[in-house]
CSV table of C-alpha atoms in Angstrom, one decimal:
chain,number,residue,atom,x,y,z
A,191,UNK,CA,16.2,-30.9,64.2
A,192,UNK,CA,19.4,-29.9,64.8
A,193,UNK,CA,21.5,-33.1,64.2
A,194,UNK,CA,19.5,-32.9,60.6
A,195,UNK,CA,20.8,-29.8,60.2
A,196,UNK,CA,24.4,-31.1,61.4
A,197,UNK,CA,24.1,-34.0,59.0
A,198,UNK,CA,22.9,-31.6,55.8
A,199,UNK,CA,26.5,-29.7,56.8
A,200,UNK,CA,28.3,-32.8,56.6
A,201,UNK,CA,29.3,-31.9,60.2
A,202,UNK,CA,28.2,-35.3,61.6
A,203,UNK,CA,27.7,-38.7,60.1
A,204,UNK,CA,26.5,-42.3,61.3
A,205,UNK,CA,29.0,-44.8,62.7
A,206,UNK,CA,29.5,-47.7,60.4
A,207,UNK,CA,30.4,-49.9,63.7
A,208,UNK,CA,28.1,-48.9,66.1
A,209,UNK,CA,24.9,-48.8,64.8
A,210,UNK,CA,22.4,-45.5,65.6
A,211,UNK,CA,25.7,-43.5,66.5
A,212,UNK,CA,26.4,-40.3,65.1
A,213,UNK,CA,30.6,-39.1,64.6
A,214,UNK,CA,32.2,-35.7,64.1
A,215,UNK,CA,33.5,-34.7,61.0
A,216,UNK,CA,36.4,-32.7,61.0
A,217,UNK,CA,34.7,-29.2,60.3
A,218,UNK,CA,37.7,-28.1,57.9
A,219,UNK,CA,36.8,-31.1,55.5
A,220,UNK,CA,33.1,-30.6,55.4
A,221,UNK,CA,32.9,-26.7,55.3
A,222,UNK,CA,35.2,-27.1,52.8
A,223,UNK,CA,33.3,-29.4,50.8
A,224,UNK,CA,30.1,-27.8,51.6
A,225,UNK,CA,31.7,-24.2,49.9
A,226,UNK,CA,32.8,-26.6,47.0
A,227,UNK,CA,29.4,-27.8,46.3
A,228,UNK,CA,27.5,-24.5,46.8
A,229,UNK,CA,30.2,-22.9,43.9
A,230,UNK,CA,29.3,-25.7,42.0
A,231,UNK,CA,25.6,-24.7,42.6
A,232,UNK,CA,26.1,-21.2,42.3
A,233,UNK,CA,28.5,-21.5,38.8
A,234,UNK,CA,25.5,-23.8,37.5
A,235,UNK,CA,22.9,-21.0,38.2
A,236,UNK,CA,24.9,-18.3,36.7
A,237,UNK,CA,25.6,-20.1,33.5
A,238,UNK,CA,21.7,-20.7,33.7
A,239,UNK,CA,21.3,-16.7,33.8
A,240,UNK,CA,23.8,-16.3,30.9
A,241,UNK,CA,21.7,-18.4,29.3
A,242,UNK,CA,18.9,-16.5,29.7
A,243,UNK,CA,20.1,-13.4,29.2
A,244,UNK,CA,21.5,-14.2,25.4
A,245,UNK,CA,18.1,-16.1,24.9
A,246,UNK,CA,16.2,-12.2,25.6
A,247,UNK,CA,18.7,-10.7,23.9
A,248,UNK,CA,18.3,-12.7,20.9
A,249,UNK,CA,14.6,-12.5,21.0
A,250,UNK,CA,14.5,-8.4,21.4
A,251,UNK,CA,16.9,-8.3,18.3
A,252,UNK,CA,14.6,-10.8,16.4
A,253,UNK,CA,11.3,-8.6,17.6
A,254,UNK,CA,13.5,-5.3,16.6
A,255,UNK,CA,14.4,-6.9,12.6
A,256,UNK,CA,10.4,-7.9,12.7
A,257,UNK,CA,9.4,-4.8,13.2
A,258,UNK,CA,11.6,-3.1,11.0
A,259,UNK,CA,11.3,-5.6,8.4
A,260,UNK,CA,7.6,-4.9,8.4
A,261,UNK,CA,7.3,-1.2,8.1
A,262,UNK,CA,10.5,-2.1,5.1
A,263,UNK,CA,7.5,-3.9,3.1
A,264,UNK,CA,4.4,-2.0,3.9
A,265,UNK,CA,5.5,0.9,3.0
A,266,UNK,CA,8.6,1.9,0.6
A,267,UNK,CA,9.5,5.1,-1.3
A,268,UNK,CA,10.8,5.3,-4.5
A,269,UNK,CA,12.8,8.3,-6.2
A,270,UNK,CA,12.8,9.3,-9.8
A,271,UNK,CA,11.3,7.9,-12.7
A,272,UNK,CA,13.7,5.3,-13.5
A,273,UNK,CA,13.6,3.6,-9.9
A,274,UNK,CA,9.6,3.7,-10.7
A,275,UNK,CA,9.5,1.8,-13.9
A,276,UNK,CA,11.8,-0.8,-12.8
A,277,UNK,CA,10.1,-1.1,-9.5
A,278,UNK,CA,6.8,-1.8,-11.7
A,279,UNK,CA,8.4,-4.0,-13.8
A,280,UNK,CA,9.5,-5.7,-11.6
A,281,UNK,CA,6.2,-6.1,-10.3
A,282,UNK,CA,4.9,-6.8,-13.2
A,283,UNK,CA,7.1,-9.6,-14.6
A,284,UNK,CA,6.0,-11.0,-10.4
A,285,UNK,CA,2.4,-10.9,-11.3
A,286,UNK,CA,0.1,-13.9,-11.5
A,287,UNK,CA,-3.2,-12.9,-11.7
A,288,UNK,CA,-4.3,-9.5,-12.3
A,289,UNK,CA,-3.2,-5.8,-12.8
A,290,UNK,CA,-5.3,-3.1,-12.4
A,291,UNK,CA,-4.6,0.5,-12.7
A,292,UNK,CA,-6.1,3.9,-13.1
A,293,UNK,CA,-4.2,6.2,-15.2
A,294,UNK,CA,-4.1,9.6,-15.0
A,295,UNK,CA,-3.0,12.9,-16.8
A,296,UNK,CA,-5.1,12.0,-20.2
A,297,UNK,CA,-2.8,11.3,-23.1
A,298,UNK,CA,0.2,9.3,-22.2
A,299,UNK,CA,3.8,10.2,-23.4
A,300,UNK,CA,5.5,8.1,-25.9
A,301,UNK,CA,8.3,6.8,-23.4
A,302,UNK,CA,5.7,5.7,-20.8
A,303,UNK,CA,3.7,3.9,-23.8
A,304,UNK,CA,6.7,1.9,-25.2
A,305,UNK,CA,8.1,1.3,-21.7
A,306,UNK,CA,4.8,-0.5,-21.2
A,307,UNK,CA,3.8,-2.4,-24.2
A,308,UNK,CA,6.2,-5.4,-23.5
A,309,UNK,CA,5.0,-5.5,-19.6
A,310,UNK,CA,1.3,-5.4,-21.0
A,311,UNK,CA,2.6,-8.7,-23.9
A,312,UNK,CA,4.0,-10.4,-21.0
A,313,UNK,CA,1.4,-10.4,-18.4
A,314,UNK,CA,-1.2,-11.7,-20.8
A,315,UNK,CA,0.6,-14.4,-21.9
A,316,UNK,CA,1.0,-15.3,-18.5
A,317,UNK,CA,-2.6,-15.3,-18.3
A,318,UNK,CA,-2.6,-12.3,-16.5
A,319,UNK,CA,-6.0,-10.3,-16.2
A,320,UNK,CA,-5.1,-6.9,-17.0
A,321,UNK,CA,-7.6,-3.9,-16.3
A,322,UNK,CA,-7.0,-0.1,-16.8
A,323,UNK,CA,-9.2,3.2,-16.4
A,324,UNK,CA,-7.5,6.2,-18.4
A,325,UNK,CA,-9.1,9.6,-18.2
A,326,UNK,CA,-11.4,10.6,-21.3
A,327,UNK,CA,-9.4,13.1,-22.3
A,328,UNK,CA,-6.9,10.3,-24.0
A,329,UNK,CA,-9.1,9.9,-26.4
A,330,UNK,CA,-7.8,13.0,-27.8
A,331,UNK,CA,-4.4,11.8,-27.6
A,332,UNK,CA,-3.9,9.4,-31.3
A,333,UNK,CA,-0.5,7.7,-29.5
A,334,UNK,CA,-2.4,6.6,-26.6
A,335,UNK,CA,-5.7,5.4,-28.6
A,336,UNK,CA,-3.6,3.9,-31.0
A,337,UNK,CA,-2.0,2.0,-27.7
A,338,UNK,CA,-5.3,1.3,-25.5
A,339,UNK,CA,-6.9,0.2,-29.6
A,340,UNK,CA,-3.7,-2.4,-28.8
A,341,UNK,CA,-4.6,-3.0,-25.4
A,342,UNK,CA,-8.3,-4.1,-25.9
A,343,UNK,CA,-6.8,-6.2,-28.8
A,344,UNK,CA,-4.0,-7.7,-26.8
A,345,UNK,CA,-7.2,-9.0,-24.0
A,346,UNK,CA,-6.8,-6.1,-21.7
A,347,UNK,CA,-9.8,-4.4,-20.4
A,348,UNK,CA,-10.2,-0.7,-21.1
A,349,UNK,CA,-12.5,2.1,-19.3
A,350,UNK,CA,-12.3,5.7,-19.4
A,351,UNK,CA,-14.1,8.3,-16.6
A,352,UNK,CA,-13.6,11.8,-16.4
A,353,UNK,CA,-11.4,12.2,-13.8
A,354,UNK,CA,-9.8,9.7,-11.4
A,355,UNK,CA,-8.5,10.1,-7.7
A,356,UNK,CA,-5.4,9.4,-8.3
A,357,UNK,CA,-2.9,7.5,-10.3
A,358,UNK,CA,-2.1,3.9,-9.2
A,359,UNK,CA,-1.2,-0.1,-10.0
A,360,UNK,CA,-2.4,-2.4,-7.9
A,361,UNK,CA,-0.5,-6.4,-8.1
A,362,UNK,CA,-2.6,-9.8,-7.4
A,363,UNK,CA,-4.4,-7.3,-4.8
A,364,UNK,CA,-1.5,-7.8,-2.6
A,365,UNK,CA,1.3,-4.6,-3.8
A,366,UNK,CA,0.1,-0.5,-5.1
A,367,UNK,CA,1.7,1.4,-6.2
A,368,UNK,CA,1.0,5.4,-6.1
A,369,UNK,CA,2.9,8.5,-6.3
A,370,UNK,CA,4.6,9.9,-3.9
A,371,UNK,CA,3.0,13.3,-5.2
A,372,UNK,CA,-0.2,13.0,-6.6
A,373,UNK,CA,1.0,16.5,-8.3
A,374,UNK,CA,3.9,15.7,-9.2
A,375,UNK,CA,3.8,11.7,-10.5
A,376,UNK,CA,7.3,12.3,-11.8
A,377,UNK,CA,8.7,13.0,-8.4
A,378,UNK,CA,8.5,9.1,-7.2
A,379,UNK,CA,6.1,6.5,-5.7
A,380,UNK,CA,5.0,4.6,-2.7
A,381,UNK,CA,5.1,0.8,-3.4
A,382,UNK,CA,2.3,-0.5,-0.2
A,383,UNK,CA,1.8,-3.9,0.8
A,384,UNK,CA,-0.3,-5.2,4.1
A,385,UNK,CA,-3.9,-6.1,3.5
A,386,UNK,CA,-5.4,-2.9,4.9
A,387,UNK,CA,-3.6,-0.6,2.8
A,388,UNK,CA,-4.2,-2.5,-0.3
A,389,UNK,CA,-7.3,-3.6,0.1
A,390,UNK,CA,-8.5,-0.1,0.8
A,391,UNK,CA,-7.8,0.5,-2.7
A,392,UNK,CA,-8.6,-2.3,-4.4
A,393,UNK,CA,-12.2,-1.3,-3.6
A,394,UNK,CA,-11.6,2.4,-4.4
A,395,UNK,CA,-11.0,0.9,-8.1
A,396,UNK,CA,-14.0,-1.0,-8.0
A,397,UNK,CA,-15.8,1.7,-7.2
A,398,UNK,CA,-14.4,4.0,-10.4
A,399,UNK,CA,-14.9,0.5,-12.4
A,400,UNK,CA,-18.2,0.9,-12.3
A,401,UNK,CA,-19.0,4.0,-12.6
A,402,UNK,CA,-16.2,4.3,-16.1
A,403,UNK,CA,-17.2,3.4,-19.8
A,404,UNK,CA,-16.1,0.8,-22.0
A,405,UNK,CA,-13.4,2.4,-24.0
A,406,UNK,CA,-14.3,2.7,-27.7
A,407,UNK,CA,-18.2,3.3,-27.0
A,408,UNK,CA,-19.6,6.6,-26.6
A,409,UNK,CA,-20.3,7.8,-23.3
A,410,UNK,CA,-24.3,8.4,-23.1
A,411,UNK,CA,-25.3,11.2,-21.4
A,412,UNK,CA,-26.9,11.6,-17.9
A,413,UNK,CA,-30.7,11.0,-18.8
A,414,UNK,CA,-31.6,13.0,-16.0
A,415,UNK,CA,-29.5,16.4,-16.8
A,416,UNK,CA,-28.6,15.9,-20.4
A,417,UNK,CA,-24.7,16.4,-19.5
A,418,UNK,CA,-21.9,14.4,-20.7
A,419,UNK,CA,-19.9,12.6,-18.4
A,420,UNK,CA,-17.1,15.4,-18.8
A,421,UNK,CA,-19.3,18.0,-18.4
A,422,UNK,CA,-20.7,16.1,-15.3
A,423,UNK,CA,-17.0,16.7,-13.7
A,424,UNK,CA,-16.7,20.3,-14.8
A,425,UNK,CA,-19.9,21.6,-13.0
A,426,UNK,CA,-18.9,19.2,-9.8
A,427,UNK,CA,-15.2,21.0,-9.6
A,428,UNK,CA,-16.3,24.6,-10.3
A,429,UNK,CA,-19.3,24.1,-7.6
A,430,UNK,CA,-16.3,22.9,-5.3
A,431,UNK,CA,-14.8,26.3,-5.9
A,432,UNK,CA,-11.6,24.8,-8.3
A,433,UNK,CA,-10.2,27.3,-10.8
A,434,UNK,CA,-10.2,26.6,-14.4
A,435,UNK,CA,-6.9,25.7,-14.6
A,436,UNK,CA,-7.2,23.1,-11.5
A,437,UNK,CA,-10.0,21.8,-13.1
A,438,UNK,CA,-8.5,21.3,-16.7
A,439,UNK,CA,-4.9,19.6,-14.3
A,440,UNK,CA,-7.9,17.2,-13.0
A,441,UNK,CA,-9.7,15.9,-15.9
A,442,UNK,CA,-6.5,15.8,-17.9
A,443,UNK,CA,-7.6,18.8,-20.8
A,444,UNK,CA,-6.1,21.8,-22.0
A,445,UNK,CA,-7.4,25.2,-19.9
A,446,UNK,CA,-8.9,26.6,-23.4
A,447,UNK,CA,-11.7,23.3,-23.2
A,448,UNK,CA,-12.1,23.5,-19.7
A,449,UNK,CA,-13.2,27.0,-20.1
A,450,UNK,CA,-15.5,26.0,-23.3
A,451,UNK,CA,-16.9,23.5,-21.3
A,452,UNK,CA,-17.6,25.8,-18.8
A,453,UNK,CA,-19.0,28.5,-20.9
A,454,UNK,CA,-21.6,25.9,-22.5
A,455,UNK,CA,-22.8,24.4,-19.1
A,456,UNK,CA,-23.5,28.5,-18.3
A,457,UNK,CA,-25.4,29.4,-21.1
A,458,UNK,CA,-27.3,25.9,-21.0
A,459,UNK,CA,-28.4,26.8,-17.1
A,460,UNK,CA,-28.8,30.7,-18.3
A,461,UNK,CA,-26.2,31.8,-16.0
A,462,UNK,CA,-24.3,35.2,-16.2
A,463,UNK,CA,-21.7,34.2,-13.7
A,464,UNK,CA,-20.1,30.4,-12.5
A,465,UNK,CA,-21.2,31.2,-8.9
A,466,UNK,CA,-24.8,31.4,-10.4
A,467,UNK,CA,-24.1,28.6,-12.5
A,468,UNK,CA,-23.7,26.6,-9.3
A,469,UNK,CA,-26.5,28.1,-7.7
A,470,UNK,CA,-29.0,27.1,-10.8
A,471,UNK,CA,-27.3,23.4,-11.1
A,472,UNK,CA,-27.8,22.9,-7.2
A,473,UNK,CA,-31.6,24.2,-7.8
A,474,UNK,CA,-31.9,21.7,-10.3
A,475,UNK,CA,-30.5,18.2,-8.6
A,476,UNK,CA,-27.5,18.4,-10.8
A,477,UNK,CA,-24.4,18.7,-8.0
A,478,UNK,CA,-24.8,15.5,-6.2
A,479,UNK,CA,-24.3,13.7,-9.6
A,480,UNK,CA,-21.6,15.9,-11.3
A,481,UNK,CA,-19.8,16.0,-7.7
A,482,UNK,CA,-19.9,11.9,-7.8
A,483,UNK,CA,-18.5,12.2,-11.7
A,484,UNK,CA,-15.6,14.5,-10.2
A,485,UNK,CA,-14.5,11.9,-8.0
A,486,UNK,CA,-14.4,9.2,-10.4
């Protein structure tokens, strides 16, 4: 054991002339040569941990950028109108299957009409499928039934429901976009990606889909209470304690026909006061509908 360990330190070495005898080596020569080859050894093992170290370092700053990249896409913010519409149209002209939106705030202003007449032209060509909700109440507005008459025409298709959640475009089912504000839609939007978010609202659509009226056709009232689909949403935001001026911000109306509608719906339940009107309408089955119509 210990001439093996001589012979690993180069201290000793077999005779070339006599056969099965071992010779000293000069310890200067082979300590020195031992040093040179554990330097060698030790330079390739810290070039290995250099090595190492960049390859970490460049994987943290690729995990860092991935991250950050991520919560970039999922969720951004816009500011101002202007960065909205060119956001959307953007969007838009990126399209290549379907658009669907719901459209708050009852008649639409001139600007956001013509801004979105050539997006609308383009899509379809495309062969976009383009579908909108808009609250009833445009269809007091002539500039924005003369524009959803040139929707329907153009191949779009066109709902309306009392009131809707919020105000939104959704992209291919892949990009929303919402306001930043739901009071305030002129503040700025959220543009969302990621399957989750998106997804969450693509169904929320559905669901006011369904429940909205095919623009142009007259809303048929609720065979069970009688009530229009408006008047449905009145009676479901006053039973949830909504002044009439929230209520008429809601369903996109003016506060004088909020409060007509609200007058009518008491003297048709015989009420002398709204909380009695909500009593009577709870009595009679009529909440869980008109709450449902609210939401829409």
């Amino acid at each position: 054991m210990a001439l093996d360990e001589l012979a690993r330190l180069s201290l000793v070495r077999t005779s070339g002339q006599y056969p099965g005898e071992l010779l000293l080596v000069n310890p200067e020569v082979s300590l020195v040569s031992l040093l040179a080859h554990q330097e060698d050894e030790l330079a390739r093992r810290q070039q290995q941990i250099n090595h190492g170290r960049l390859a970490i370092s460049e994987l943290v700053a690729e995990y860092a950028d991935t991250v950050q990249n991520r919560r970039r896409v999922e969720i951004e913010e816009l500011r101002g109108v202007e960065m909205v519409r060119a956001v959307l149209q953007d969007l838009t002209h990126g399209c290549v299957s379907e658009v669907m939106e719901l459209s708050t705030g009852g008649g639409q202003s001139r600007a956001t009409i013509e801004a979105s007449r050539p997006l609308d032209q383009s899509a379809v060509d495309r062969g976009v499928t383009l579908r909108s909700v808009y609250q009833s109440s445009a269809g007091n507005h002539p500039d924005t039934v003369e524009y959803l008459n040139w929707l329907t025409r153009l191949g779009a298709s066109v709902r309306l429901a009392p009131s809707l959640p919020l105000r939104m475009v959704i992209f291919d089912r892949e990009a929303a976009v919402v306001p930043s504000n739901p009071d305030d839609t002129a503040a700025g939007a959220l543009v969302l990606h990621g399957a989750g978010l998106v997804s969450a609202l693509c169904a929320l659509f559905e669901h006011v889909w369904e429940g909205a009226s095919l623009f142009g056709e007259a809303p048929a009232p609720d065979r069970e209470t009688g009530l229009t689909s408006q008047a449905r949403a009145v009676i479901g935001l006053l039973a949830q304690g909504y002044t009439d001026e929230v209520v008429a911000r809601k369903l996109g109306i003016s506060v004088r026909t909020s409060r007509r509608i609200t007058a009518e719906l008491m003297t048709q339940l015989g009420a002398r006061s709204r909380f009695q009107a909500g009593v009577i309408a709870g009595e009679r089955g009529w909440l869980r509908g008109a709450r449902d119509a609210a939401v829409l």
